[in-house]
Amino acid sequence: MRIFALVLAAGRGLRFGTDRPKQYLLLGRQPLIRHSLALLARDPRIAGVAAVIGPEDGAAFAAAAEGLALLPPVIGGATRQASALAGLEALALLPTPPDAVLIHDAARPFLSAALLGRLMDALAQAPGAIPALPVTDTIKRADAAMHVAGTIARAGLYRVQTPQAFRFAPILAAHRAAAVLPGEAAAALTDDAAVAELAGLAVALVPGEEANMKITSADDLPRAEAHLAELAGQMLPAVGTGFDVHRFAPGRPLVLCGVRVAHPLGLAGHSDADVGLHALCDAIYGALAEGDIGRHFPPSEAAWKDADSARFLVHAGGRVAARGGRIANLDVTLICERPKIAPHAAAMMARLAELLGIEASRVSVKATTTERLGFTGRMEGIAAQAMATVLVPE
Ligand code: CTP
Ligand code: MG
């Protein structure tokens, strides 16, 4: 299933009350919107992520999203419903439209990979799925003078969150149908499930998360800062190392750190023999204490013969995401006399970052010779060593 994500960020934040829309204020050291964009962008289950932004927010968005692998932003509309529709219409124009879409509010920075998993699983049974938490407080209706006017039975009531997950074609049709509603009716559509309900789509509830809070008023930001600090304290850095060697062989392409490098000799190996990428995968698996590349992709299996090693790295990155972790930094050293690596290093860093859905500034590729000593010095092959620092929940 090809799943895309939309992050809605075209609102003005009137209730929050700052000049700059709340999604561009700093939470920790990053703009609020970047927290959810980064998590979605590095999730290997998600094929692409697009933000829906205000017509004047281009520069603020570009700064907030710098270095993240995203689709071009889409300009939103006057209501949340109009913004969601604009995002869906943009996805419908992709060469291969999505099978499913996750629609998320930029105002919720703390969505989790586990929640995404529950939503995706639920889509197998229903065309829509949303995160929900049961209401536990007693609910009152108040009159204009702020006196109690009644008590509402809370049994069967739920507070719902985003992301909300839908099969693509029915939610696009539902939003198109909702677009013709008069202003008041459209303003009442404060989530996508309300749009789905109007169209008669079945929407399943999956357990939401208390931490997945929405930033609505200025009071919410200190709460979010406190939660962020708590999360940071619960993440432990884990370091892994990797090392790999491949022998030069004639008649094979040379692929290093995901980049094809022009050279008279390639490297021998079962897969494409990308020695840098293999060392890096082992560093990531090592940080997670999840064995090595051979355990996940046994060389005895014909499927991996001449395989593009890029898929190994995507898998390793997926394991980090599945553990609720994230990559702090990666450092690869290629050890060879020839070819010269420096002219290719920037392309290699960009390619590794793209495969992992992380910022290129977290990835380093460098090289050294061994002063013509040893097998690399005799140009019999290339060696690579790598280090990965990963943050994983305690
Ligand atoms: N949103 C949007 N387009 C709109 C209105 C809202 O994309 N025309 C987005 C917001 O940016 C936000 C999410 O929908 O991420 C949920 O909306 P809300 O929390 O109400 O944000 P704002 O509309 O910005 O705030 P307010 O209602 O206080 O003005
Ligand atoms: Mg609003």
CSV table of C-alpha atoms and ligand atoms in Angstrom, one decimal:
chain,number,residue,atom,x,y,z
A,1,MET,CA,0.0,0.0,0.0
A,2,ARG,CA,1.5,3.4,-1.0
A,3,ILE,CA,0.8,5.7,1.9
A,4,PHE,CA,1.4,9.5,1.7
A,5,ALA,CA,1.2,12.0,4.5
A,6,LEU,CA,-0.2,15.6,4.5
A,7,VAL,CA,0.7,18.0,7.2
A,8,LEU,CA,-1.9,20.8,7.4
A,9,ALA,CA,-0.2,24.1,8.3
A,10,ALA,CA,-2.2,26.8,6.6
A,11,GLY,CA,-4.0,28.0,9.7
A,12,ARG,CA,-3.4,31.5,11.2
A,13,GLY,CA,-3.4,30.4,14.9
A,14,LEU,CA,-5.9,33.0,16.0
A,15,ARG,CA,-6.5,31.4,19.4
A,16,PHE,CA,-2.8,31.2,20.0
A,17,GLY,CA,-2.5,34.9,19.4
A,18,THR,CA,1.0,35.5,18.1
A,19,ASP,CA,1.7,37.4,14.8
A,20,ARG,CA,3.7,34.5,13.5
A,21,PRO,CA,1.5,31.4,13.1
A,22,LYS,CA,2.1,28.9,15.9
A,23,GLN,CA,3.4,26.2,13.7
A,24,TYR,CA,6.6,28.3,13.0
A,25,LEU,CA,7.3,29.0,16.7
A,26,LEU,CA,10.2,27.2,18.3
A,27,LEU,CA,9.5,24.0,20.3
A,28,GLY,CA,12.9,22.9,21.7
A,29,ARG,CA,15.3,24.1,19.1
A,30,GLN,CA,13.1,23.4,16.1
A,31,PRO,CA,10.0,25.0,14.6
A,32,LEU,CA,6.9,23.2,15.9
A,33,ILE,CA,6.0,21.9,12.4
A,34,ARG,CA,9.4,20.3,11.9
A,35,HIS,CA,8.8,17.8,14.7
A,36,SER,CA,6.0,16.0,12.8
A,37,LEU,CA,7.5,16.6,9.3
A,38,ALA,CA,10.8,14.9,10.4
A,39,LEU,CA,9.1,11.9,12.0
A,40,LEU,CA,6.9,11.4,8.9
A,41,ALA,CA,9.8,12.0,6.4
A,42,ARG,CA,12.0,9.3,8.0
A,43,ASP,CA,9.3,6.7,8.3
A,44,PRO,CA,10.0,4.0,5.7
A,45,ARG,CA,6.3,3.0,5.5
A,46,ILE,CA,5.4,6.5,4.1
A,47,ALA,CA,6.1,7.1,0.4
A,48,GLY,CA,6.0,10.9,0.5
A,49,VAL,CA,5.1,13.8,2.7
A,50,ALA,CA,3.7,17.2,1.7
A,51,ALA,CA,2.8,20.2,3.8
A,52,VAL,CA,-0.1,22.5,3.2
A,53,ILE,CA,0.9,26.0,4.0
A,54,GLY,CA,-0.5,29.6,4.0
A,55,PRO,CA,0.1,31.7,0.9
A,56,GLU,CA,2.5,34.0,2.7
A,57,ASP,CA,4.4,31.3,4.6
A,58,GLY,CA,6.7,30.1,1.8
A,59,ALA,CA,9.9,31.5,3.4
A,60,ALA,CA,9.0,30.4,7.0
A,61,PHE,CA,8.2,27.0,5.7
A,62,ALA,CA,11.4,26.6,3.6
A,63,ALA,CA,13.4,27.5,6.7
A,64,ALA,CA,11.5,25.1,8.9
A,65,ALA,CA,11.7,22.2,6.5
A,66,GLU,CA,15.3,22.7,5.4
A,67,GLY,CA,17.1,19.4,4.6
A,68,LEU,CA,14.0,17.2,4.9
A,69,ALA,CA,13.0,15.1,1.9
A,70,LEU,CA,9.5,16.4,1.3
A,71,LEU,CA,7.2,16.9,-1.7
A,72,PRO,CA,6.8,20.6,-2.7
A,73,PRO,CA,4.4,22.4,-0.3
A,74,VAL,CA,0.8,23.0,-1.4
A,75,ILE,CA,-1.0,26.3,-0.7
A,76,GLY,CA,-4.0,25.8,1.6
A,77,GLY,CA,-7.4,27.5,1.8
A,78,ALA,CA,-9.5,29.6,4.2
A,79,THR,CA,-10.8,26.6,6.2
A,80,ARG,CA,-9.1,23.4,7.4
A,81,GLN,CA,-11.4,21.5,5.1
A,82,ALA,CA,-10.2,23.6,2.1
A,83,SER,CA,-6.6,23.1,3.1
A,84,ALA,CA,-7.0,19.3,3.3
A,85,LEU,CA,-8.7,19.3,-0.1
A,86,ALA,CA,-5.9,21.3,-1.6
A,87,GLY,CA,-3.4,18.8,-0.3
A,88,LEU,CA,-5.4,15.8,-1.5
A,89,GLU,CA,-5.8,17.3,-5.0
A,90,ALA,CA,-2.0,17.8,-5.2
A,91,LEU,CA,-1.5,14.1,-4.3
A,92,ALA,CA,-4.1,13.1,-6.9
A,93,LEU,CA,-1.8,14.7,-9.6
A,94,LEU,CA,1.2,12.5,-8.7
A,95,PRO,CA,2.1,10.0,-11.5
A,96,THR,CA,1.0,7.2,-9.2
A,97,PRO,CA,-1.6,8.5,-6.8
A,98,PRO,CA,-1.5,7.2,-3.2
A,99,ASP,CA,-3.6,4.2,-2.0
A,100,ALA,CA,-3.9,5.8,1.4
A,101,VAL,CA,-3.2,9.1,3.1
A,102,LEU,CA,-2.5,10.2,6.6
A,103,ILE,CA,-3.8,13.7,7.3
A,104,HIS,CA,-2.1,15.4,10.2
A,105,ASP,CA,-2.3,18.8,11.9
A,106,ALA,CA,1.0,20.6,12.1
A,107,ALA,CA,-0.2,21.7,15.6
A,108,ARG,CA,0.4,18.2,17.0
A,109,PRO,CA,4.2,17.7,17.3
A,110,PHE,CA,4.3,14.5,19.2
A,111,LEU,CA,2.8,11.8,16.9
A,112,SER,CA,4.5,8.5,17.3
A,113,ALA,CA,5.6,5.7,14.9
A,114,ALA,CA,3.5,3.3,17.0
A,115,LEU,CA,0.4,5.3,16.5
A,116,LEU,CA,1.1,5.4,12.7
A,117,GLY,CA,1.3,1.6,12.8
A,118,ARG,CA,-2.1,1.2,14.5
A,119,LEU,CA,-3.7,3.6,11.9
A,120,MET,CA,-2.2,1.7,9.0
A,121,ASP,CA,-3.2,-1.7,10.4
A,122,ALA,CA,-6.8,-0.4,10.9
A,123,LEU,CA,-7.0,0.7,7.2
A,124,ALA,CA,-7.1,-3.0,6.2
A,125,GLN,CA,-10.5,-3.3,7.8
A,126,ALA,CA,-12.1,0.2,7.3
A,127,PRO,CA,-11.7,3.0,4.8
A,128,GLY,CA,-10.9,5.4,7.6
A,129,ALA,CA,-9.1,5.2,11.0
A,130,ILE,CA,-8.6,7.9,13.6
A,131,PRO,CA,-6.8,8.0,17.0
A,132,ALA,CA,-9.3,8.4,19.9
A,133,LEU,CA,-9.1,8.6,23.7
A,134,PRO,CA,-12.2,8.0,25.9
A,135,VAL,CA,-13.5,11.0,27.8
A,136,THR,CA,-12.9,10.5,31.5
A,137,ASP,CA,-14.0,13.9,32.9
A,138,THR,CA,-17.6,14.7,33.4
A,139,ILE,CA,-18.9,16.9,30.6
A,140,LYS,CA,-21.2,19.9,31.3
A,141,ARG,CA,-23.0,22.2,29.0
A,142,ALA,CA,-22.8,25.9,30.2
A,143,ASP,CA,-25.2,28.8,29.4
A,144,ALA,CA,-24.1,32.3,28.4
A,145,ALA,CA,-23.8,33.3,32.1
A,146,MET,CA,-21.4,30.4,32.7
A,147,HIS,CA,-23.9,28.4,34.8
A,148,VAL,CA,-24.4,24.7,34.4
A,149,ALA,CA,-27.1,24.1,31.9
A,150,GLY,CA,-26.8,20.3,31.8
A,151,THR,CA,-24.7,17.2,32.1
A,152,ILE,CA,-23.8,15.1,29.0
A,153,ALA,CA,-23.5,11.4,29.5
A,154,ARG,CA,-19.8,10.7,28.8
A,155,ALA,CA,-20.3,7.0,28.0
A,156,GLY,CA,-19.4,6.4,24.4
A,157,LEU,CA,-17.7,9.8,24.0
A,158,TYR,CA,-14.2,10.1,22.6
A,159,ARG,CA,-11.6,12.9,22.1
A,160,VAL,CA,-10.0,12.4,18.7
A,161,GLN,CA,-6.6,13.3,17.3
A,162,THR,CA,-4.6,13.4,14.2
A,163,PRO,CA,-3.1,11.8,12.1
A,164,GLN,CA,-6.3,10.5,10.6
A,165,ALA,CA,-5.8,7.7,8.0
A,166,PHE,CA,-8.0,7.1,5.0
A,167,ARG,CA,-8.0,5.2,1.8
A,168,PHE,CA,-7.2,7.8,-0.8
A,169,ALA,CA,-10.0,7.7,-3.4
A,170,PRO,CA,-13.0,7.8,-0.9
A,171,ILE,CA,-11.5,10.6,1.2
A,172,LEU,CA,-10.8,12.7,-1.9
A,173,ALA,CA,-14.3,12.2,-3.1
A,174,ALA,CA,-15.7,13.0,0.4
A,175,HIS,CA,-13.6,16.3,0.6
A,176,ARG,CA,-14.7,17.3,-2.9
A,177,ALA,CA,-18.4,16.8,-1.9
A,178,ALA,CA,-17.8,18.8,1.3
A,179,ALA,CA,-16.3,21.7,-0.6
A,180,VAL,CA,-19.7,22.8,-1.9
A,181,LEU,CA,-21.2,23.1,1.6
A,182,PRO,CA,-22.2,26.6,2.8
A,183,GLY,CA,-19.6,28.5,5.0
A,184,GLU,CA,-21.0,27.5,8.4
A,185,ALA,CA,-21.4,23.9,7.6
A,186,ALA,CA,-17.8,23.8,6.2
A,187,ALA,CA,-16.4,25.5,9.3
A,188,ALA,CA,-18.0,22.8,11.5
A,189,LEU,CA,-15.7,20.2,9.7
A,190,THR,CA,-12.8,20.5,12.2
A,191,ASP,CA,-11.4,17.1,11.3
A,192,ASP,CA,-11.3,14.8,8.3
A,193,ALA,CA,-13.4,12.2,10.0
A,194,ALA,CA,-16.3,14.7,10.0
A,195,VAL,CA,-15.9,14.9,6.2
A,196,ALA,CA,-15.8,11.2,6.0
A,197,GLU,CA,-18.9,10.9,8.1
A,198,LEU,CA,-20.9,13.2,5.8
A,199,ALA,CA,-20.0,10.9,2.9
A,200,GLY,CA,-21.1,7.9,4.9
A,201,LEU,CA,-17.6,6.3,5.2
A,202,ALA,CA,-16.9,3.9,8.0
A,203,VAL,CA,-14.2,5.3,10.3
A,204,ALA,CA,-12.6,3.0,12.9
A,205,LEU,CA,-11.3,4.3,16.3
A,206,VAL,CA,-7.8,3.2,17.3
A,207,PRO,CA,-6.2,4.0,20.7
A,208,GLY,CA,-4.8,7.6,20.6
A,209,GLU,CA,-2.0,8.9,22.8
A,210,GLU,CA,-2.2,11.4,25.7
A,211,ALA,CA,1.2,12.7,24.6
A,212,ASN,CA,-0.1,13.5,21.1
A,213,MET,CA,-1.3,16.9,22.4
A,214,LYS,CA,-2.5,19.8,20.2
A,215,ILE,CA,-1.0,23.3,20.5
A,216,THR,CA,-4.0,25.6,20.4
A,217,SER,CA,-3.5,28.4,22.9
A,218,ALA,CA,-0.3,30.0,24.3
A,219,ASP,CA,-0.7,27.9,27.5
A,220,ASP,CA,-0.1,24.7,25.5
A,221,LEU,CA,3.5,25.6,24.5
A,222,PRO,CA,5.1,25.3,28.0
A,223,ARG,CA,3.3,22.0,28.4
A,224,ALA,CA,4.8,20.9,25.1
A,225,GLU,CA,8.3,22.1,26.1
A,226,ALA,CA,8.0,20.1,29.3
A,227,HIS,CA,7.0,17.0,27.4
A,228,LEU,CA,9.8,17.4,25.0
A,229,ALA,CA,12.4,17.7,27.8
A,230,GLU,CA,10.9,14.6,29.4
A,231,LEU,CA,11.2,12.7,26.0
A,232,ALA,CA,14.8,13.8,25.6
A,233,GLY,CA,15.6,12.5,29.1
A,234,GLN,CA,14.1,9.1,28.0
A,235,MET,CA,16.2,8.7,24.9
A,236,LEU,CA,19.6,7.0,25.3
A,237,PRO,CA,22.4,7.5,22.8
A,238,ALA,CA,23.6,4.2,21.4
A,239,VAL,CA,26.7,4.0,19.2
A,240,GLY,CA,27.5,1.2,16.7
A,241,THR,CA,30.5,0.6,14.5
A,242,GLY,CA,30.8,-1.2,11.2
A,243,PHE,CA,33.7,-2.4,9.0
A,244,ASP,CA,33.7,-4.0,5.6
A,245,VAL,CA,36.1,-5.0,2.8
A,246,HIS,CA,35.5,-5.9,-0.8
A,247,ARG,CA,38.1,-6.9,-3.4
A,248,PHE,CA,38.4,-5.1,-6.8
A,249,ALA,CA,37.1,-7.1,-9.7
A,250,PRO,CA,37.0,-6.3,-13.4
A,251,GLY,CA,33.7,-5.9,-15.3
A,252,ARG,CA,31.6,-4.6,-12.4
A,253,PRO,CA,30.3,-1.1,-11.7
A,254,LEU,CA,31.7,0.7,-8.7
A,255,VAL,CA,29.0,1.8,-6.3
A,256,LEU,CA,30.2,3.6,-3.1
A,257,CYS,CA,27.8,5.0,-0.5
A,258,GLY,CA,24.9,4.7,-3.0
A,259,VAL,CA,26.7,6.6,-5.8
A,260,ARG,CA,28.0,5.2,-9.0
A,261,VAL,CA,31.6,6.2,-9.4
A,262,ALA,CA,33.5,6.0,-12.7
A,263,HIS,CA,36.5,3.7,-12.3
A,264,PRO,CA,38.1,0.9,-14.3
A,265,LEU,CA,37.4,-1.7,-11.6
A,266,GLY,CA,34.3,-2.5,-9.6
A,267,LEU,CA,34.1,-4.5,-6.4
A,268,ALA,CA,33.4,-8.2,-6.1
A,269,GLY,CA,30.5,-9.3,-3.9
A,270,HIS,CA,27.2,-11.1,-3.8
A,271,SER,CA,25.2,-7.8,-3.8
A,272,ASP,CA,26.4,-4.7,-5.6
A,273,ALA,CA,29.3,-4.8,-3.1
A,274,ASP,CA,28.8,-1.2,-1.9
A,275,VAL,CA,31.4,-1.4,0.8
A,276,GLY,CA,30.7,2.0,2.4
A,277,LEU,CA,27.0,1.3,2.6
A,278,HIS,CA,27.5,-2.1,4.1
A,279,ALA,CA,29.8,-0.8,6.8
A,280,LEU,CA,27.2,1.9,7.6
A,281,CYS,CA,24.3,-0.7,7.8
A,282,ASP,CA,26.4,-2.7,10.2
A,283,ALA,CA,27.0,0.4,12.3
A,284,ILE,CA,23.3,1.1,12.5
A,285,TYR,CA,22.4,-2.6,13.3
A,286,GLY,CA,25.2,-2.5,15.8
A,287,ALA,CA,23.8,0.5,17.6
A,288,LEU,CA,20.5,-1.3,17.9
A,289,ALA,CA,22.2,-4.5,18.9
A,290,GLU,CA,20.3,-6.2,16.1
A,291,GLY,CA,23.1,-8.3,14.5
A,292,ASP,CA,24.6,-7.4,11.2
A,293,ILE,CA,23.7,-7.1,7.5
A,294,GLY,CA,24.2,-10.8,6.9
A,295,ARG,CA,21.6,-11.7,9.5
A,296,HIS,CA,18.9,-9.6,7.8
A,297,PHE,CA,20.0,-10.3,4.2
A,298,PRO,CA,21.7,-13.7,4.2
A,299,PRO,CA,24.3,-13.9,1.3
A,300,SER,CA,23.1,-17.5,0.8
A,301,GLU,CA,19.7,-16.1,-0.5
A,302,ALA,CA,19.7,-15.7,-4.3
A,303,ALA,CA,17.3,-12.7,-3.9
A,304,TRP,CA,20.2,-10.5,-2.7
A,305,LYS,CA,22.5,-11.4,-5.7
A,306,ASP,CA,23.6,-8.1,-7.3
A,307,ALA,CA,21.0,-6.4,-5.1
A,308,ASP,CA,21.1,-2.6,-4.9
A,309,SER,CA,22.5,-2.2,-1.4
A,310,ALA,CA,20.3,0.9,-1.0
A,311,ARG,CA,17.5,-1.4,0.2
A,312,PHE,CA,19.7,-2.7,3.0
A,313,LEU,CA,20.1,0.9,4.3
A,314,VAL,CA,16.4,1.6,4.0
A,315,HIS,CA,15.8,-1.5,6.1
A,316,ALA,CA,18.4,-0.5,8.7
A,317,GLY,CA,16.7,3.0,8.9
A,318,GLY,CA,13.3,1.3,9.2
A,319,ARG,CA,14.6,-0.7,12.2
A,320,VAL,CA,15.5,2.6,14.0
A,321,ALA,CA,12.1,4.0,13.3
A,322,ALA,CA,10.4,0.8,14.4
A,323,ARG,CA,12.2,1.0,17.7
A,324,GLY,CA,10.9,4.6,18.2
A,325,GLY,CA,14.5,5.9,17.8
A,326,ARG,CA,16.2,8.3,15.5
A,327,ILE,CA,19.6,8.8,13.9
A,328,ALA,CA,21.7,11.4,15.6
A,329,ASN,CA,24.7,11.2,13.2
A,330,LEU,CA,26.5,8.8,10.8
A,331,ASP,CA,30.2,8.9,9.8
A,332,VAL,CA,31.7,6.7,7.1
A,333,THR,CA,35.4,6.5,6.2
A,334,LEU,CA,36.3,4.9,2.9
A,335,ILE,CA,39.9,3.5,2.8
A,336,CYS,CA,41.5,3.4,-0.7
A,337,GLU,CA,44.2,4.9,-2.8
A,338,ARG,CA,41.8,5.2,-5.9
A,339,PRO,CA,39.3,6.4,-6.8
A,340,LYS,CA,39.6,9.8,-5.2
A,341,ILE,CA,36.5,10.1,-3.0
A,342,ALA,CA,36.4,13.9,-2.3
A,343,PRO,CA,34.8,14.9,-5.6
A,344,HIS,CA,31.9,12.4,-4.8
A,345,ALA,CA,31.6,12.9,-1.0
A,346,ALA,CA,28.8,15.5,-1.2
A,347,ALA,CA,26.7,13.4,-3.5
A,348,MET,CA,27.3,10.4,-1.2
A,349,MET,CA,26.2,12.2,1.9
A,350,ALA,CA,23.1,13.5,0.1
A,351,ARG,CA,22.2,10.0,-1.2
A,352,LEU,CA,22.6,8.3,2.2
A,353,ALA,CA,20.5,11.1,3.9
A,354,GLU,CA,17.8,10.7,1.2
A,355,LEU,CA,17.7,6.9,1.7
A,356,LEU,CA,17.2,7.4,5.4
A,357,GLY,CA,14.9,10.4,5.2
A,358,ILE,CA,17.2,12.5,7.5
A,359,GLU,CA,19.0,15.8,7.1
A,360,ALA,CA,22.3,15.7,5.1
A,361,SER,CA,23.9,17.6,7.9
A,362,ARG,CA,23.7,14.4,10.0
A,363,VAL,CA,25.8,12.3,7.6
A,364,SER,CA,29.5,12.5,7.0
A,365,VAL,CA,31.5,10.6,4.3
A,366,LYS,CA,35.2,11.0,4.1
A,367,ALA,CA,38.2,9.0,2.9
A,368,THR,CA,41.8,8.2,3.6
A,369,THR,CA,44.6,6.3,1.9
A,370,THR,CA,46.9,3.9,3.8
A,371,GLU,CA,50.1,5.4,2.4
A,372,ARG,CA,50.3,2.6,-0.2
A,373,LEU,CA,50.7,0.1,2.7
A,374,GLY,CA,48.7,-3.1,3.0
A,375,PHE,CA,45.9,-4.4,0.6
A,376,THR,CA,44.3,-1.1,0.2
A,377,GLY,CA,47.7,0.5,-0.5
A,378,ARG,CA,48.3,-2.2,-3.2
A,379,MET,CA,44.9,-1.3,-4.6
A,380,GLU,CA,43.6,-4.8,-4.2
A,381,GLY,CA,40.3,-3.6,-2.7
A,382,ILE,CA,38.5,-1.0,-0.7
A,383,ALA,CA,37.8,-1.0,3.0
A,384,ALA,CA,35.2,1.1,4.9
A,385,GLN,CA,34.5,1.8,8.5
A,386,ALA,CA,31.5,3.5,9.9
A,387,MET,CA,30.0,4.8,13.1
A,388,ALA,CA,26.4,5.5,13.9
A,389,THR,CA,24.9,7.3,16.8
A,390,VAL,CA,21.2,6.5,17.4
A,391,LEU,CA,18.9,7.8,20.0
A,392,VAL,CA,16.6,5.0,21.3
A,393,PRO,CA,13.9,5.1,24.0
A,394,GLU,CA,15.1,3.8,27.4
B,1,CTP,N1,-5.3,24.6,9.2
B,1,CTP,C1,-5.1,24.7,7.8
B,1,CTP,N2,-5.8,25.6,7.0
B,1,CTP,C2,-6.8,26.3,7.6
B,1,CTP,C3,-7.0,26.2,9.0
B,1,CTP,C4,-6.3,25.4,9.8
B,1,CTP,O1,-4.2,24.0,7.3
B,1,CTP,N3,-7.5,27.2,6.9
B,1,CTP,C5,-4.5,23.7,10.0
B,1,CTP,C6,-3.7,24.5,11.0
B,1,CTP,O2,-2.5,25.0,10.5
B,1,CTP,C7,-3.5,23.4,12.1
B,1,CTP,C8,-4.6,22.4,11.9
B,1,CTP,O3,-5.2,22.8,10.7
B,1,CTP,O4,-2.3,22.7,11.9
B,1,CTP,C9,-5.6,22.5,13.0
B,1,CTP,O5,-6.2,23.8,13.1
B,1,CTP,P1,-6.1,24.7,14.4
B,1,CTP,O6,-5.4,24.0,15.5
B,1,CTP,O7,-7.5,25.3,14.6
B,1,CTP,O8,-5.1,25.8,13.9
B,1,CTP,P2,-5.4,27.3,13.5
B,1,CTP,O9,-6.6,27.3,12.6
B,1,CTP,O10,-4.1,27.8,12.9
B,1,CTP,O11,-5.7,28.0,14.8
B,1,CTP,P3,-7.0,28.9,15.2
B,1,CTP,O12,-8.2,28.1,14.9
B,1,CTP,O13,-6.8,29.3,16.6
B,1,CTP,O14,-6.9,30.1,14.3
B,2,MG,MG,-8.5,26.7,13.4
